[in-house]
Coordinates of C-alpha atoms and ligand atoms in Angstrom, one line a residue:
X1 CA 31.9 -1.5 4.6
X2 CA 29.9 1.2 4.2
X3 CA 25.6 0.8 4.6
X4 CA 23.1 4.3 4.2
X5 CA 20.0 3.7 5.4
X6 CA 17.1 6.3 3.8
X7 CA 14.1 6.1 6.0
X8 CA 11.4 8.0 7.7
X9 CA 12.9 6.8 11.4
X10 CA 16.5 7.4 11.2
X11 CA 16.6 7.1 15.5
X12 CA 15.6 3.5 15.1
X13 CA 18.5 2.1 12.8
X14 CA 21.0 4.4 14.2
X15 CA 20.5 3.3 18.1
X16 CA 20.1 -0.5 17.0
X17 CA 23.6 -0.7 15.3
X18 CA 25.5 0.5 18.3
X19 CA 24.8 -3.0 20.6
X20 CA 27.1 -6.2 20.2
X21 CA 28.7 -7.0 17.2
X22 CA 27.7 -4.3 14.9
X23 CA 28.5 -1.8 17.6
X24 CA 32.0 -3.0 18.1
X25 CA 32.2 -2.9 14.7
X26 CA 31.5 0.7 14.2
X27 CA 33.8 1.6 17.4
X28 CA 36.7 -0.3 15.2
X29 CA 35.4 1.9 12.2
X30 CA 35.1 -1.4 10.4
X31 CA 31.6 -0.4 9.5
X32 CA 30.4 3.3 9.0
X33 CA 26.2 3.5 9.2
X34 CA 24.6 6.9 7.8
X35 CA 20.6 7.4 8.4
X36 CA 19.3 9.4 5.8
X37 CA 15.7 11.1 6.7
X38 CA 13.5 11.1 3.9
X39 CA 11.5 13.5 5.1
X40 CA 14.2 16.1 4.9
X41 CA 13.3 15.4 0.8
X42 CA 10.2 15.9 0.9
X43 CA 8.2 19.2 -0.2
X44 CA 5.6 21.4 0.6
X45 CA 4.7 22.7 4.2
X46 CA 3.5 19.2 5.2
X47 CA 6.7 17.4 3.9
X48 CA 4.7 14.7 2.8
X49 CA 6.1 11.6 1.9
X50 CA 3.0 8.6 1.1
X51 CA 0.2 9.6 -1.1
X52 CA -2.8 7.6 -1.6
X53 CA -3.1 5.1 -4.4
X54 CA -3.6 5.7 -8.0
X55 CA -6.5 3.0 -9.0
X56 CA -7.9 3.2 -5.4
X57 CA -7.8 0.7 -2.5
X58 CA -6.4 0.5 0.5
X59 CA -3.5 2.2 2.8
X60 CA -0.8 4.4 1.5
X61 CA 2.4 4.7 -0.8
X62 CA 5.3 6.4 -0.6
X63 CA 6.2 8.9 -3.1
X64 CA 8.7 8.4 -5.6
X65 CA 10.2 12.4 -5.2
X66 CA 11.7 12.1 -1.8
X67 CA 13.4 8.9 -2.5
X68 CA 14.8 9.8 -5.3
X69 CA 16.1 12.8 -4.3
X70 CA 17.5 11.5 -0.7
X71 CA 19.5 9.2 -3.2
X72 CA 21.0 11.0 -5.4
X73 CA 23.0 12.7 -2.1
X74 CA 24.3 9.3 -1.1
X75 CA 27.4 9.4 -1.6
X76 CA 28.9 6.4 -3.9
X77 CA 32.3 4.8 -2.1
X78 CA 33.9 2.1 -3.9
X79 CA 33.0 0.2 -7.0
X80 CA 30.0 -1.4 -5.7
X81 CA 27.3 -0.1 -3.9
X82 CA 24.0 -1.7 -5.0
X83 CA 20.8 0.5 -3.8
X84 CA 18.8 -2.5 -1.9
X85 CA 15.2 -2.3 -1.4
X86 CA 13.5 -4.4 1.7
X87 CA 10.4 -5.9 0.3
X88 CA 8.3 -9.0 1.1
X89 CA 8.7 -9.7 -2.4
X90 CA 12.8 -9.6 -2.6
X91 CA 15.1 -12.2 -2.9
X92 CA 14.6 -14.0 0.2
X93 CA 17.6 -13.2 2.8
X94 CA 20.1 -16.1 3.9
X95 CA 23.3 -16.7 4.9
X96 CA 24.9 -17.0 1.3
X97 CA 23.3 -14.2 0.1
X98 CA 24.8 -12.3 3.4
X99 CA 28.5 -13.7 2.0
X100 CA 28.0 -12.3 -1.1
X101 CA 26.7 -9.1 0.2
X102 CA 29.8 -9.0 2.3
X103 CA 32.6 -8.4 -0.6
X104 CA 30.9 -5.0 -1.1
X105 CA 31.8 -1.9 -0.7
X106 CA 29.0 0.2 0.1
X107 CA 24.6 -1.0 0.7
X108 CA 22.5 1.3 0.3
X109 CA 19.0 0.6 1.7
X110 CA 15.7 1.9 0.9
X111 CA 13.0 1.5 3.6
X112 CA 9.4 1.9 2.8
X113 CA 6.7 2.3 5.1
X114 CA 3.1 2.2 4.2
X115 CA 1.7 -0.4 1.9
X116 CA 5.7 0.3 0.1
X117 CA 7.3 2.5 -3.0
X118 CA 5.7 3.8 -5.7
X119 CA 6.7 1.0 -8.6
X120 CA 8.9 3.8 -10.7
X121 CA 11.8 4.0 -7.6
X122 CA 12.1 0.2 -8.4
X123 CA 12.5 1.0 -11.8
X124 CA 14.7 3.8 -11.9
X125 CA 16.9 3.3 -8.4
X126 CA 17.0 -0.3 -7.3
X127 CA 20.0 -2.8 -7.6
X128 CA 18.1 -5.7 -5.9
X129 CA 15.7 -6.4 -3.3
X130 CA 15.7 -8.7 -0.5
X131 CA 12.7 -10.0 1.5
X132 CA 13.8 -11.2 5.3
X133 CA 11.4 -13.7 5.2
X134 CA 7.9 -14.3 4.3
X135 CA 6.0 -12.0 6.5
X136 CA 4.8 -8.4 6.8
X137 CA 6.1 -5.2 8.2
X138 CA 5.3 -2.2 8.9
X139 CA 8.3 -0.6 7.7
X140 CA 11.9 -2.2 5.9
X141 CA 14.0 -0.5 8.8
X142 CA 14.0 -4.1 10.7
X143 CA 15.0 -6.0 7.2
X144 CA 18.0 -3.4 6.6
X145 CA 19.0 -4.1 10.3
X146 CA 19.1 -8.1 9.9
X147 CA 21.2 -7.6 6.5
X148 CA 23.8 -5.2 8.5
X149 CA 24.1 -7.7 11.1
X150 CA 24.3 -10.9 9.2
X151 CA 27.5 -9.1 6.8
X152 CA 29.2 -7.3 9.5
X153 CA 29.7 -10.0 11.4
X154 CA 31.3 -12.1 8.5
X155 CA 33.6 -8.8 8.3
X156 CA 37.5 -9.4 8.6
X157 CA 38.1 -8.4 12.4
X158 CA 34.7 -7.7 13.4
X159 CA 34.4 -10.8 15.4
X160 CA 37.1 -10.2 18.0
X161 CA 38.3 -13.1 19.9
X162 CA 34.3 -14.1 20.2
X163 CA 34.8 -17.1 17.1
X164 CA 35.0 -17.8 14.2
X165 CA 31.8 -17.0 11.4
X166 CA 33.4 -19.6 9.7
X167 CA 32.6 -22.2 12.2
X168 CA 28.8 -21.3 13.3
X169 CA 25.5 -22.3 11.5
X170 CA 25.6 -22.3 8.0
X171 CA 28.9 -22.2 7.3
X172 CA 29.0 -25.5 6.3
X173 CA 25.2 -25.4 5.0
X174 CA 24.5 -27.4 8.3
X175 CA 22.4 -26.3 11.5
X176 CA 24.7 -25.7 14.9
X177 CA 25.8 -29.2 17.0
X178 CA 24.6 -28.6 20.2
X179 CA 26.6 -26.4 22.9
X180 CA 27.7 -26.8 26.6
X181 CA 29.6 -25.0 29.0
X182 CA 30.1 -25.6 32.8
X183 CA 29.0 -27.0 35.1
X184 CA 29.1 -30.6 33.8
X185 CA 25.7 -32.0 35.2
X186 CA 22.7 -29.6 35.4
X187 CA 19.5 -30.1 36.9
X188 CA 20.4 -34.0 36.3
X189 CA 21.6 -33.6 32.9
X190 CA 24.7 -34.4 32.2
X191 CA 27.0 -32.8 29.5
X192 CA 27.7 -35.4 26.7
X193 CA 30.7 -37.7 27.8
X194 CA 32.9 -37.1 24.9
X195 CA 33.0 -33.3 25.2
X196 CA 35.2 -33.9 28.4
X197 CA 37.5 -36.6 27.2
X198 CA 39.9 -34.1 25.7
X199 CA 39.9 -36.5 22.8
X200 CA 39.7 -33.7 19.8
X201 CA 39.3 -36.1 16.8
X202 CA 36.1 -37.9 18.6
X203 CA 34.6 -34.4 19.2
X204 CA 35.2 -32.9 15.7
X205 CA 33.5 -35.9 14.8
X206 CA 30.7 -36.1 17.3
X207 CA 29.9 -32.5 16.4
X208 CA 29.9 -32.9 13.1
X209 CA 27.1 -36.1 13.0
X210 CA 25.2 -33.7 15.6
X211 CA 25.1 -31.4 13.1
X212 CA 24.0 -33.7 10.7
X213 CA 21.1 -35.5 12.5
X214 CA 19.8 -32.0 14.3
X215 CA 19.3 -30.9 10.2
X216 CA 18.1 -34.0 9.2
X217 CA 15.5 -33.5 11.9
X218 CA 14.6 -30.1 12.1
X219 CA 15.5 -28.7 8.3
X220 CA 15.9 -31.8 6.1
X221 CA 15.6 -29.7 3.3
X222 CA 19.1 -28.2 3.4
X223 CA 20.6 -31.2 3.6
X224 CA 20.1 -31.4 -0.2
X225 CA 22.9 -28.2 -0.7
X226 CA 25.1 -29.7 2.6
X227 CA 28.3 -31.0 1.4
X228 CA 28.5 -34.4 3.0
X229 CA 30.9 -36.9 2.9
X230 CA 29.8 -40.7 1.3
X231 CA 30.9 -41.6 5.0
X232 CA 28.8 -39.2 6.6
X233 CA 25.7 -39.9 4.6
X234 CA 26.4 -44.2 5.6
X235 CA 26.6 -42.9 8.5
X236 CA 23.3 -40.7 8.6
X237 CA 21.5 -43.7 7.7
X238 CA 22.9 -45.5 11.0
X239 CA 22.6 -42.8 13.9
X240 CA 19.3 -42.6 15.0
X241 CA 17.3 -39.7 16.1
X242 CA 17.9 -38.0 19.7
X243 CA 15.3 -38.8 22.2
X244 CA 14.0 -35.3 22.6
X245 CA 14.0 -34.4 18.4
X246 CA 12.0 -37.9 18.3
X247 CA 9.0 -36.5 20.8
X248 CA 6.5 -35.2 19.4
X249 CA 6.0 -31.6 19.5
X250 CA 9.6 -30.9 18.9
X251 CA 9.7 -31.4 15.4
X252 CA 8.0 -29.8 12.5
X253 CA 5.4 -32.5 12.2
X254 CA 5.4 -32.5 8.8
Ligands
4FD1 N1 9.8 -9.5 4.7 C1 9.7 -7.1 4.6 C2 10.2 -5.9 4.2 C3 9.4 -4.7 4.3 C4 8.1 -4.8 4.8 C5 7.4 -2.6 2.8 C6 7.2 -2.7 0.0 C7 6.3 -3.2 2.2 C8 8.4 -7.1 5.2 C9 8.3 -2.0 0.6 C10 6.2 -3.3 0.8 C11 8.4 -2.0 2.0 C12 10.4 -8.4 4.5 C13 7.5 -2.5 4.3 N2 7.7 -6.0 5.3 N3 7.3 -3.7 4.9 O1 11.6 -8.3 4.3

């Protein structure tokens, strides 16, 4: 997989990807990352790259010139390589939409600063646009990080010996069961019982309703696209709700 990153910091996306996962994966050349500096597009002694708005108002935008131009050096590998613009008004980012994003060949990110493009680059360059989630930055360079990280990691290999992203959250459409590791009682708090019983069948199954009431609880929503079994839904209506999910405060107390 290939991702090329035009933006006005090219320092910040390229020291981000070389930590953990992302930064194995570019050691293992399963990823290659590019940092295109707009700037070195723009014109004119100043090199400018926002402008202020036609109509009037407030803040910046960027100009459509330097964009444009920083694109059309990109360098297309493969048969797809969608230009992606990070926008609070995008398709909003999640893990099915990092999946699909995952059988490409090639992303290639825009990242505006400012108050964001001038509307004819949307017109005339971009594939799709994604939102990370409903909030403001101050630039897409964060966005375009989160979307490298959430597909590499679902790359063939670029997990090594750490799991399986077949197995974690959302894989099943489900939030995580809850995780332990030694030692078995902690400031008086025992790890569950049937974690240690060796008994592999009771903890598939012990995870799997954990899984089950934590979403229930904390993101009932997506239990609506979660494929659950007509034995597992009986059973939802039976298990009751953990003693910490049930105080108050914990929940969304909605
Ligand atoms: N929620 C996001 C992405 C970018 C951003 C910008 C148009 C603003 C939030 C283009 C408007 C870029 C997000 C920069 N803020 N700010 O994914």
């Amino acid at each position: 997989m290939r991702f090329d990153v035009l933006t006005l910091f090219p320092e910040m996306v390229l020291s981000a990807v070389r930590y953990g996962i992302m930064g194995k994966a570019l050691d293992r050349g399963i990823v290659d990352v590019r940092a295109l500096n707009i700037r070195d597009f723009a014109r004119g002694p100043h090199r400018t790259t926002d402008d202020r708005p036609y109509g009037g108002g407030y803040g910046m935008v960027m100009k459509p010139g330097p964009i444009f131009r920083a694109l059309q050096t990109v360098e297309r590998t493969g048969k797809a390589h969608p230009v992606i613009l990070l926008s609070p008004q995008g398709e909003v980012f999640n893990q099915r939409l990092a999946w699909e994003l995952a059988e490409l060949d090639q992303l290639i990110f825009v990242c505006g600063r400012y108050e964001g493009v001038d509307e004819r680059i949307r017109d005339l360059c971009i594939d799709r646009e994604i939102s990370i989630g409903d909030y403001v930055l101050s630039g897409g360079e964060l966005g375009a990080l989160v979307v490298m990280d959430a597909v590499t990691r679902l790359l063939p290999h670029a997990l090594g010996g750490e799991g399986s992203n077949t197995e974690d959250s959302f894989a099943d459409g489900l939030l995580e069961y809850p995780h332990y590791t030694r030692p078995s009682l902690f400031q008086g708090i025992a790890v569950p019982e049937v974690l240690l019983s060796g008994n592999h069948e009771r903890i598939r199954t012990w995870r799997r309703m954990e899984s089950i009431r934590r979403t229930r609880e904390r993101r009932p929503e997506l239990l609506r696209t979660a494929e659950l079994d007509p034995d597992e839904i009986s059973a939802l209506a039976q298990i009751g709700r953990s003693k910490r999910d049930d105080e108050p405060g914990n929940g969304p107390g909605l």
